[in-house]
Coordinates of C-alpha atoms and ligand atoms in Angstrom, one line a residue:
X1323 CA -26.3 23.9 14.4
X1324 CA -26.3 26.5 11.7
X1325 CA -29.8 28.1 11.0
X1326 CA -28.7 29.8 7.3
X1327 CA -30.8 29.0 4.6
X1328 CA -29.1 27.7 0.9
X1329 CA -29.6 31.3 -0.2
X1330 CA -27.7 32.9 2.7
X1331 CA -25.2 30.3 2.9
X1332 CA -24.5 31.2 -0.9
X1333 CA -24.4 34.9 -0.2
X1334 CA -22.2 34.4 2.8
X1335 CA -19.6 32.2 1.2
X1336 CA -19.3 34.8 -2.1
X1337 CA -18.6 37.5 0.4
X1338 CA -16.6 35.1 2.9
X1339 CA -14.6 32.7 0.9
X1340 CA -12.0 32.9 -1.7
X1341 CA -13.9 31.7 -4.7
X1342 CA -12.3 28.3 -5.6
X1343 CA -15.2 26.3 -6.5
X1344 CA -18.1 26.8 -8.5
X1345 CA -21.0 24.6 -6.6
X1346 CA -24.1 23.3 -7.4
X1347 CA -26.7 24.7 -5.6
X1348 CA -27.6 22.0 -3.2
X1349 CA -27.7 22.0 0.4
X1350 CA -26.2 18.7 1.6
X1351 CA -27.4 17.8 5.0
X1352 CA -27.0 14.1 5.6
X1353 CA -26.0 10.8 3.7
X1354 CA -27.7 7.0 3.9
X1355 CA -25.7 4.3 1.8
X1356 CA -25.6 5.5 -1.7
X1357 CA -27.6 8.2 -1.3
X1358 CA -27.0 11.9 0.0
X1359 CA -30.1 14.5 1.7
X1360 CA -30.7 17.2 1.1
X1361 CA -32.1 20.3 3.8
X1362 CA -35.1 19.2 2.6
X1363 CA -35.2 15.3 3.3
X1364 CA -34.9 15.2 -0.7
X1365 CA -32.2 12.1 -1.7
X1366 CA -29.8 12.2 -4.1
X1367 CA -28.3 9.0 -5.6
X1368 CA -24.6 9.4 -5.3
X1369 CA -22.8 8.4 -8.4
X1370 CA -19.8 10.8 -7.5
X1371 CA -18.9 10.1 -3.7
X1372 CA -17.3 12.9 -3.1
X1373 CA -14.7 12.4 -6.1
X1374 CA -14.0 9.1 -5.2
X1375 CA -13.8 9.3 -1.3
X1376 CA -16.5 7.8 0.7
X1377 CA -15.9 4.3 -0.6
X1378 CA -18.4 2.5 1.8
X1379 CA -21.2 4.9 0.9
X1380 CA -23.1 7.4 3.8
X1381 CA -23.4 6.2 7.7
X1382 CA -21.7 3.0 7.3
X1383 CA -21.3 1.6 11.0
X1384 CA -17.9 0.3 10.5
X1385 CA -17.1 4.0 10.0
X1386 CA -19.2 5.7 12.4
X1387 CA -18.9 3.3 14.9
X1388 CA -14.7 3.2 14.9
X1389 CA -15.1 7.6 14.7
X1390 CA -17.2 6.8 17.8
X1391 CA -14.9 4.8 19.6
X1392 CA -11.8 6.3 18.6
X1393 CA -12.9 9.9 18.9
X1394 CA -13.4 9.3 22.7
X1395 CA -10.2 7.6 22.9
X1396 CA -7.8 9.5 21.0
X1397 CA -8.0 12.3 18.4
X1398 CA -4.8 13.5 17.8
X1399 CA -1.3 13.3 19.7
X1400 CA 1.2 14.4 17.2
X1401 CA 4.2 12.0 15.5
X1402 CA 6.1 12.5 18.4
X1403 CA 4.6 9.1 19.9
X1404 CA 3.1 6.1 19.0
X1405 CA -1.0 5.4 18.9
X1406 CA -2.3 2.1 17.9
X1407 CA -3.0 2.0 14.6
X1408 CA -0.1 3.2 11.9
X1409 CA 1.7 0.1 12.3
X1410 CA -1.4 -1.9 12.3
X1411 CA -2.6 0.1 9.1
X1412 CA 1.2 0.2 7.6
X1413 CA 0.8 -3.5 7.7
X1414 CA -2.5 -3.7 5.5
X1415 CA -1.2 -1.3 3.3
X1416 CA 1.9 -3.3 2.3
X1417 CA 0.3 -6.3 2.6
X1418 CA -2.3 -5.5 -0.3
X1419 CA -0.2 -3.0 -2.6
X1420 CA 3.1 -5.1 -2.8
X1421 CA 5.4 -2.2 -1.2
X1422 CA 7.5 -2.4 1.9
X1423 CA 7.2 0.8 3.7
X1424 CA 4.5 3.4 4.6
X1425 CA 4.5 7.0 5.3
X1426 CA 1.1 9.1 6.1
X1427 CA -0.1 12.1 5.4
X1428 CA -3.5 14.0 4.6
X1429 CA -4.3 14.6 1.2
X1430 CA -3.2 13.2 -2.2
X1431 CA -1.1 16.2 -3.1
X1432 CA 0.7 15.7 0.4
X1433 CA 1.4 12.1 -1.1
X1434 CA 2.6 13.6 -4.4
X1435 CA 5.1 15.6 -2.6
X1436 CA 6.2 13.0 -0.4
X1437 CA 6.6 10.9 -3.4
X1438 CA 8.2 13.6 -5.4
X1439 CA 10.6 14.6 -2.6
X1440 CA 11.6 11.0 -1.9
X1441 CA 12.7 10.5 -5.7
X1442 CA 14.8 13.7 -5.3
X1443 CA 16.5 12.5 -2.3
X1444 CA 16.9 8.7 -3.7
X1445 CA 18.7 10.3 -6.8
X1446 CA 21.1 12.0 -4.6
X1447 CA 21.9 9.2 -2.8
X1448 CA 22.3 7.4 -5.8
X1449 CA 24.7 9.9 -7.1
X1450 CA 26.7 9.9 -3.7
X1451 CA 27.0 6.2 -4.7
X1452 CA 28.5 7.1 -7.9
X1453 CA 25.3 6.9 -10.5
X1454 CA 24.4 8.8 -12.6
X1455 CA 21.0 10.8 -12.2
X1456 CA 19.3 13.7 -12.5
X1457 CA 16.3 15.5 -10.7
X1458 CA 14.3 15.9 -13.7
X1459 CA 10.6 14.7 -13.5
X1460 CA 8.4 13.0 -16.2
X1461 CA 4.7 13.3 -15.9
X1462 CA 2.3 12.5 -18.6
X1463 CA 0.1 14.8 -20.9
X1464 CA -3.7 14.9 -19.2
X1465 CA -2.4 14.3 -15.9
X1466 CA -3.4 15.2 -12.7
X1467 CA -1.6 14.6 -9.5
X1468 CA -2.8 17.7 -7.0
X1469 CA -2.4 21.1 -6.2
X1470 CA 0.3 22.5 -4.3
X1471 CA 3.3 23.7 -5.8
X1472 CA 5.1 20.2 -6.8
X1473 CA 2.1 18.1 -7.5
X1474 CA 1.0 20.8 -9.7
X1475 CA 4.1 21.1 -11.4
X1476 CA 3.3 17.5 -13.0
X1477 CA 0.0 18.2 -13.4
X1478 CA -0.6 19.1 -17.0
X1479 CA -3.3 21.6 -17.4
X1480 CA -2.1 25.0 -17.9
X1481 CA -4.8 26.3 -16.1
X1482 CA -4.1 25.0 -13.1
X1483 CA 0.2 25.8 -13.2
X1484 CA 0.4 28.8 -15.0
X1485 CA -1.2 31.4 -12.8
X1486 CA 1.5 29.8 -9.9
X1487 CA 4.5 30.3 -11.9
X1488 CA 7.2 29.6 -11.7
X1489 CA 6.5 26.2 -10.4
X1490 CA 9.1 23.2 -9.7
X1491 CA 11.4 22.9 -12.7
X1492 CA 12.3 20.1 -14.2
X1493 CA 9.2 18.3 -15.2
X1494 CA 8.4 17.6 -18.9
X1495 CA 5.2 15.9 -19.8
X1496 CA 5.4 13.3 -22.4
X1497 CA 2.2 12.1 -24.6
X1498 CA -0.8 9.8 -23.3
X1499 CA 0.8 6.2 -24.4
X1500 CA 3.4 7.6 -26.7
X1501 CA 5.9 4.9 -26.8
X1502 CA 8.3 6.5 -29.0
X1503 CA 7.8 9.6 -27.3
X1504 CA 8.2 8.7 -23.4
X1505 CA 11.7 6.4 -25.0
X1506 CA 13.1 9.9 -26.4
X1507 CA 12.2 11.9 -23.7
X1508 CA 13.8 9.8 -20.8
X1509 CA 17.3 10.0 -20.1
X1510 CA 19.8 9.4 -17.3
X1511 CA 18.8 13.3 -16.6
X1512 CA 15.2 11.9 -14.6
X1513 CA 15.1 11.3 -11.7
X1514 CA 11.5 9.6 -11.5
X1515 CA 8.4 8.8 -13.9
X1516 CA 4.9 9.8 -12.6
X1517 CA 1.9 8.3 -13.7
X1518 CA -1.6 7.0 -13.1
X1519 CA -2.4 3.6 -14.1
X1520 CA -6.1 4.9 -15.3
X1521 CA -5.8 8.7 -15.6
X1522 CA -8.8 10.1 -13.2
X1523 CA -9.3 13.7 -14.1
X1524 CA -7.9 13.3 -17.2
X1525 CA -10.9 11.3 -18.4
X1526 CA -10.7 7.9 -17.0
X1527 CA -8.0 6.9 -19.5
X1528 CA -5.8 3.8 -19.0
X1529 CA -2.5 3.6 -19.7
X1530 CA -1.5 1.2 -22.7
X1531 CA 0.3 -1.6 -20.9
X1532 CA 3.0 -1.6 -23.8
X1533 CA 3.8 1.9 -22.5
X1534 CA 3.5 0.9 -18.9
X1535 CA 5.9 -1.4 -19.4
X1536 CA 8.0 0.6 -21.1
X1537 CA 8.4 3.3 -18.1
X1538 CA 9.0 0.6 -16.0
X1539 CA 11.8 -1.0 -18.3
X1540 CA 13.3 2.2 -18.6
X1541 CA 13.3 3.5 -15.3
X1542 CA 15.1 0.1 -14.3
X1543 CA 17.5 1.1 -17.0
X1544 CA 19.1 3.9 -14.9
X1545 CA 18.1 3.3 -11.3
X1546 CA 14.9 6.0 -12.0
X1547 CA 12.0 5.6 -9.7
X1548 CA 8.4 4.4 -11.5
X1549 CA 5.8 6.4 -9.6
X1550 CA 2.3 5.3 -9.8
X1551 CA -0.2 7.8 -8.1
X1552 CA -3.2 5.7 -7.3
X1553 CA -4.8 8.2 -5.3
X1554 CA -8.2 7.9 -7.1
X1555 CA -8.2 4.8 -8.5
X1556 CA -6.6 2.8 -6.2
X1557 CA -7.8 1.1 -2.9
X1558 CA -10.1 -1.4 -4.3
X1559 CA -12.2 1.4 -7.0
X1560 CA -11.1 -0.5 -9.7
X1561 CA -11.5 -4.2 -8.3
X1562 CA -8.3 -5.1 -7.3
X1563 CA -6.3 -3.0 -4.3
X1564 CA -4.4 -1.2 -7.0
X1565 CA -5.1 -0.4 -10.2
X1566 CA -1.3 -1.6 -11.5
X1567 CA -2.2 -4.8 -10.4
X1568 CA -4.2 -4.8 -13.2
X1569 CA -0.4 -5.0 -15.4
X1570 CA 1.4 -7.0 -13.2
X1571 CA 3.8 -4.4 -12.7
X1572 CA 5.3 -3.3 -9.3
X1573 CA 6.3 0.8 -9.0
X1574 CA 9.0 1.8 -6.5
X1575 CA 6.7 4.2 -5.1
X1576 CA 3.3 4.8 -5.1
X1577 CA 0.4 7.1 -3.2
X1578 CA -3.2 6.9 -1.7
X1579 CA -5.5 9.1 -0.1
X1580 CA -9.4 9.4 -1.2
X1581 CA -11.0 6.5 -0.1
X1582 CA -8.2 5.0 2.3
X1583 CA -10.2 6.9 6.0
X1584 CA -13.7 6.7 4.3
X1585 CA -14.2 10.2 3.7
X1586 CA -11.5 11.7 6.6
X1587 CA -8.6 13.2 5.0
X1588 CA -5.7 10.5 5.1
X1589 CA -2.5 10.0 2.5
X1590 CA 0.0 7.4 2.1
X1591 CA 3.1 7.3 0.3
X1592 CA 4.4 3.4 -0.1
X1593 CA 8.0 2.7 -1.4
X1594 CA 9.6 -0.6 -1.6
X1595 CA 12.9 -1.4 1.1
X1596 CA 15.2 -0.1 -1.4
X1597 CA 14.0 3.6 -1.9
X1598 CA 13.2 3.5 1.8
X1599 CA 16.6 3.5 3.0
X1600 CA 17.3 7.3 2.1
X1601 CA 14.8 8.7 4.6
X1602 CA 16.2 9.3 7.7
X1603 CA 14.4 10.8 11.1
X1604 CA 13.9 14.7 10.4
X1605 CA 14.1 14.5 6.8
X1606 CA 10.5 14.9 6.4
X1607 CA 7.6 15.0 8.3
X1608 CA 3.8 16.3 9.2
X1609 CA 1.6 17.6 12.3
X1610 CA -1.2 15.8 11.7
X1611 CA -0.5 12.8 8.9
X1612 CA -1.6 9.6 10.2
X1613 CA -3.1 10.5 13.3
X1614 CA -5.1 7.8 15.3
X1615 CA -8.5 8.5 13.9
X1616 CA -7.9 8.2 10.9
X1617 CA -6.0 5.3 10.3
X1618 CA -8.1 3.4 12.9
X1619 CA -10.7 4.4 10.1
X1620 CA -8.9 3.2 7.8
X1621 CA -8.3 -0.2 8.7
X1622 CA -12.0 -0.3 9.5
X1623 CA -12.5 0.8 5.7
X1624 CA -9.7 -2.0 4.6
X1625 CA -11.3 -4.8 7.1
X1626 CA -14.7 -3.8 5.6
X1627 CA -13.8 -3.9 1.9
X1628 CA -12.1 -7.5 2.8
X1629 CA -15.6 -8.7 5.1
X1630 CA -18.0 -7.5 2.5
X1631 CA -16.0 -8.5 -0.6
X1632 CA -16.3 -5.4 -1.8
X1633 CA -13.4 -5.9 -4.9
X1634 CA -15.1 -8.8 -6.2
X1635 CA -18.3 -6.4 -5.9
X1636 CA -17.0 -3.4 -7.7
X1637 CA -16.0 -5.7 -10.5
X1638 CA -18.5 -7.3 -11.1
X1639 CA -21.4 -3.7 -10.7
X1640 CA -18.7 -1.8 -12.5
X1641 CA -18.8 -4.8 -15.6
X1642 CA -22.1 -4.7 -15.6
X1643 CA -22.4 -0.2 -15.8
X1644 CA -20.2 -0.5 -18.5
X1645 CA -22.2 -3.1 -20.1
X1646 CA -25.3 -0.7 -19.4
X1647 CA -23.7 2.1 -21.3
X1648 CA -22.6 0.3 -24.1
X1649 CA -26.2 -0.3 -24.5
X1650 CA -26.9 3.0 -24.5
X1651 CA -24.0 3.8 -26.6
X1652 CA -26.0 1.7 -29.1
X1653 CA -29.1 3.8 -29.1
X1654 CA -27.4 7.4 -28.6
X1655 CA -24.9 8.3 -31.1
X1656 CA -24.1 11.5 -28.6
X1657 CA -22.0 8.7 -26.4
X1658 CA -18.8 8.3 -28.3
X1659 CA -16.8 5.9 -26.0
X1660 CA -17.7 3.7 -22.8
X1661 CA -14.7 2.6 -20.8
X1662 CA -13.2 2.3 -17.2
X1663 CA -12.4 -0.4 -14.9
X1664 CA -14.3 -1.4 -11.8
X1665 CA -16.4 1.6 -10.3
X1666 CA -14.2 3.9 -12.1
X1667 CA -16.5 4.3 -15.2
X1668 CA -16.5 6.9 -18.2
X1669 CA -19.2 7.9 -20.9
X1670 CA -17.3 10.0 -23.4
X1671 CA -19.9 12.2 -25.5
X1672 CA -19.3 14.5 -28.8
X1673 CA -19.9 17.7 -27.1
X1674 CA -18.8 19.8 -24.1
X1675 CA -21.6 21.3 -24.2
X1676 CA -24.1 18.2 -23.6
X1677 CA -21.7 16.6 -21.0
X1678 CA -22.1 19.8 -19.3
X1679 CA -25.9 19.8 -19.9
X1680 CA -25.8 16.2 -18.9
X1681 CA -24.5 16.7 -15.0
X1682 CA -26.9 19.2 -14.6
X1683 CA -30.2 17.4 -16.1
X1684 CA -28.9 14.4 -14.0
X1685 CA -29.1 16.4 -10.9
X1686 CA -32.3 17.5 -11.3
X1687 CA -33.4 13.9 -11.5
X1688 CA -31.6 14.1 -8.0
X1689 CA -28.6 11.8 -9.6
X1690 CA -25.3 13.0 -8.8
X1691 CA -22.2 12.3 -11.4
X1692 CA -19.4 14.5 -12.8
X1693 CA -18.2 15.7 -15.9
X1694 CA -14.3 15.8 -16.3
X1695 CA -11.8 15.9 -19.5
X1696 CA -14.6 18.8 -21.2
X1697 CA -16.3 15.6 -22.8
X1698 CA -16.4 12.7 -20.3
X1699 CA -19.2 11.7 -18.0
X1700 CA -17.5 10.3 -15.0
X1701 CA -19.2 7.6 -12.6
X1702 CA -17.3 7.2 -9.2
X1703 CA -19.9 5.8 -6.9
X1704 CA -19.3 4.2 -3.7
X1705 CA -18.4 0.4 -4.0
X1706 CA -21.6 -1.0 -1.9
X1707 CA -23.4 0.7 -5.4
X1708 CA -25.9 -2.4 -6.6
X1709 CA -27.0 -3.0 -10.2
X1710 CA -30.7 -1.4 -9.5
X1711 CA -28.9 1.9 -8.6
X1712 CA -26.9 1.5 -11.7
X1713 CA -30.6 0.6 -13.8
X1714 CA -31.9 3.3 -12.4
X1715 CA -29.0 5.8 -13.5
X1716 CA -29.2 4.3 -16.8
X1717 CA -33.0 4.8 -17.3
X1718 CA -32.1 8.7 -16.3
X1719 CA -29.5 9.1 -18.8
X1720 CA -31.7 7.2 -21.6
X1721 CA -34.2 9.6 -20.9
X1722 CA -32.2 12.7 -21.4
X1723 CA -30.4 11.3 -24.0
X1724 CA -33.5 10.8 -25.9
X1725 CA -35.3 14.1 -25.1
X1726 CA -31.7 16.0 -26.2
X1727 CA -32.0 13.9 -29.8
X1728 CA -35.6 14.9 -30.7
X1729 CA -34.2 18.6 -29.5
X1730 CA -31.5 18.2 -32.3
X1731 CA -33.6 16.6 -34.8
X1732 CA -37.0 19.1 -34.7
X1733 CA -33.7 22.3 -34.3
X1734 CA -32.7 20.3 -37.8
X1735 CA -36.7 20.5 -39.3
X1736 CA -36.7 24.0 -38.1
X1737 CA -33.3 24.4 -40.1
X1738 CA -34.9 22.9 -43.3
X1739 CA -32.6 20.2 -43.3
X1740 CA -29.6 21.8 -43.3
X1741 CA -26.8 21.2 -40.9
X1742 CA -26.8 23.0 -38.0
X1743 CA -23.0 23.0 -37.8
Ligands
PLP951 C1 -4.9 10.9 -9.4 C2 -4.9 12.0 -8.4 N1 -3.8 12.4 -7.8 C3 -3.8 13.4 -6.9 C4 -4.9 14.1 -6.5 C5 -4.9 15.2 -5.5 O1 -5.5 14.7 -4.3 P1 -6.1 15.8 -3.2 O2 -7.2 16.5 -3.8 O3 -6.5 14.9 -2.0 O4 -4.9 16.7 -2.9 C6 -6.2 13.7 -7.1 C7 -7.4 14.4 -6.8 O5 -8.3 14.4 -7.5 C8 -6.1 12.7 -8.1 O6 -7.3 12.3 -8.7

């Protein structure tokens, strides 16, 4: 048990770690439901859960009960054998998303690659076949699929590629719901379309089903794989197992990770018979993807969601935060735009500035939330989240909404009426 103090810890980790993150400074100790604790027994209503991970909130006994159990049994033994609980998993997993075939890994940007590499191979078995298909990549503006070296190559941030260079070529990014623009930008040259169904990172933004469609039509068009990363909001966030449920449309491939162990790191790549049949043993692989703790978690996370009716749940919370917010919307002119689906929920405001201001003021009210996109205010709470923990976020963000508006209006007295630009 580590004795360091926040202060120490903070010094520590500037002189020990590289510095990829800029934290709050809160020292997290423990977690009940929705709420984390702080070193200080001080809790902290979780409106982020750990980016969209710990689905079933802090301590949930389906979790800690099947870590428990399966820790004593069985850890880790390598994909050399067979445990108990891919195929069982596997089964779920097809079961709910519509796909035929599994494979595991550990993160969402494992699943990007896995998806990435298995529409490079498919187009060269195509071509063997005699089609004609390229290896290009199309990934939408805003997007954000991961962080090694291919999923960043379709991610569309600068920030995040540029510093990397060169990263995978052959990706072009075409414009959020640009119809005309995604039809002259695909060609018999692409190999595979990447999207999310509601873009996380990129501000909680769903795609247009028009344009949805359209990807799908014309990847059908050439034999092109439709990729639909649903690593954050799929696995019951937004109410239904996957958010392209929501359109009625069926990808050839698509990825999970986030919230599939419960807060252990586990990915999935899904693919339907038909892509499947390119992999072959060797092709592709991983040391410790889908080992038995954590997909005995995760069925214990899908059995849970099922048993507690937890998509029926995050529908009908999520409807009524959104609901919440338009209400505020009404009062605050600061909130621009109130939209998501499920517990994936967005407050879009007219500055970067108060968005940023906004995070931190929630936090001192010990309420946790996210700002992504520069402008949005992103809400990805756990799905057991009630409708008093949404009041009571609502009441905090009312308050500093209205304390930042008489700020404004006596900085516009002060100003003599002018604009303060
Ligand atoms: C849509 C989407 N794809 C991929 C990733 C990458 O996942 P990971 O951070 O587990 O590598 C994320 C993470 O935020 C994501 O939101």
């Amino acid at each position: 048990m580590s004795t360091m103090k926040l202060d120490e810890i903070r010094a520590a980790e500037a002189r020990l770690l590289l510095s990829t993150y800029d934290r709050s400074p809160i020292l997290f100790a423990g977690g009940e439901g929705v709420y984390l604790i702080d070193e200080k027994g001080e809790r902290y209503l979780d409106l982020l859960s750990g980016i969209g991970v710990n689905a079933l909130g802090y301590g949930h006994p389906a979790i800690v009960d099947t870590i428990a159990r399966q820790s004593r049994a069985l850890i880790h033994i390598s994909n050399l054998y067979f445990h108990e609980f891919q195929a069982e998993l596997a089964l779920r997993l097809t079961e709910r998303t519509g796909l035929d075939r599994v494979f595991f890994c550990n993160s969402g940007t494992e699943a990007i690659e896995g998806a990435m590499k298995l529409a490079r191979a498919y187009a060269g078995l195509r071509r063997s076949e005699g089609k004609k298909i390229g290896t290009k990549f199309l990934a939408l503006e805003q997007s954000f699929h991961g962080r090694t070296l291919g999923a960043v190559s379709t991610t569309f941030k600068q920030k995040y590629r540029e510093p990397f260079g060169p990263v995978v070529p052959g990706v072009e990014f075409v414009r959020f719901n640009d119809v005309a623009d995604l039809r002259a930008k695909f060609s018999d040259e692409v190999c595979a379309i990447l999207v999310e169904a509601i873009q996380g990172e990129g501000g909680v933004r769903p795609l247009a089903p028009e344009f949805f469609a359209e990807a799908r039509a014309l990847a059908d068009s050439t034999g092109a794989l439709l990729i639909v990363d649903e690593i954050q909001a799929g696995m019951g966030r937004t109410g239904k197992w996957c958010a392209y449920q929501h359109y009625g449309i069926r990808p050839d491939v698509t990825t999970l990770a986030k919230p599939l162990a419960g807060g252990l790191p586990l990915g999935a790549v899904l693919c339907t018979e038909e892509v499947a049949r390119v992999m072959h043993a060797g092709m592709h692989g991983t040391t410790f993807g889908g080992g038995p703790l954590a997909c005995a978690v995760a069925v214990a996370v899908i059995d849970t969601i099922e048993k507690e009716n937890l998509l029926a749940h995050a529908t009908e919370v999520g409807d009524y935060f959104q609901q919440q917010l338009r209400g505020l919307a009404a009062r605050h002119d600061a909130i621009v735009n109130v939209r998501g689906k499920g517990l994936m929920v967005a407050a879009e405001l007219d500055s970067a500035d108060l968005a940023k201001a906004m995070v931190g003021e929630m936090a001192k009210r010990h309420i946790l939330i996210n700002c992504t996109s520069d402008t949005v205010l992103r809400f990805l709470p756990p799905y057991i989240l009630e409708r008093k923990h949404v009041d009571e976020a609502i009441k905090a963000l009312d308050d500093i909404f209205t304390v930042q508006a008489a700020a404004v209006s006596a900085a516009h007295q002060n100003a003599g009426g002018n604009s303060l630009g």
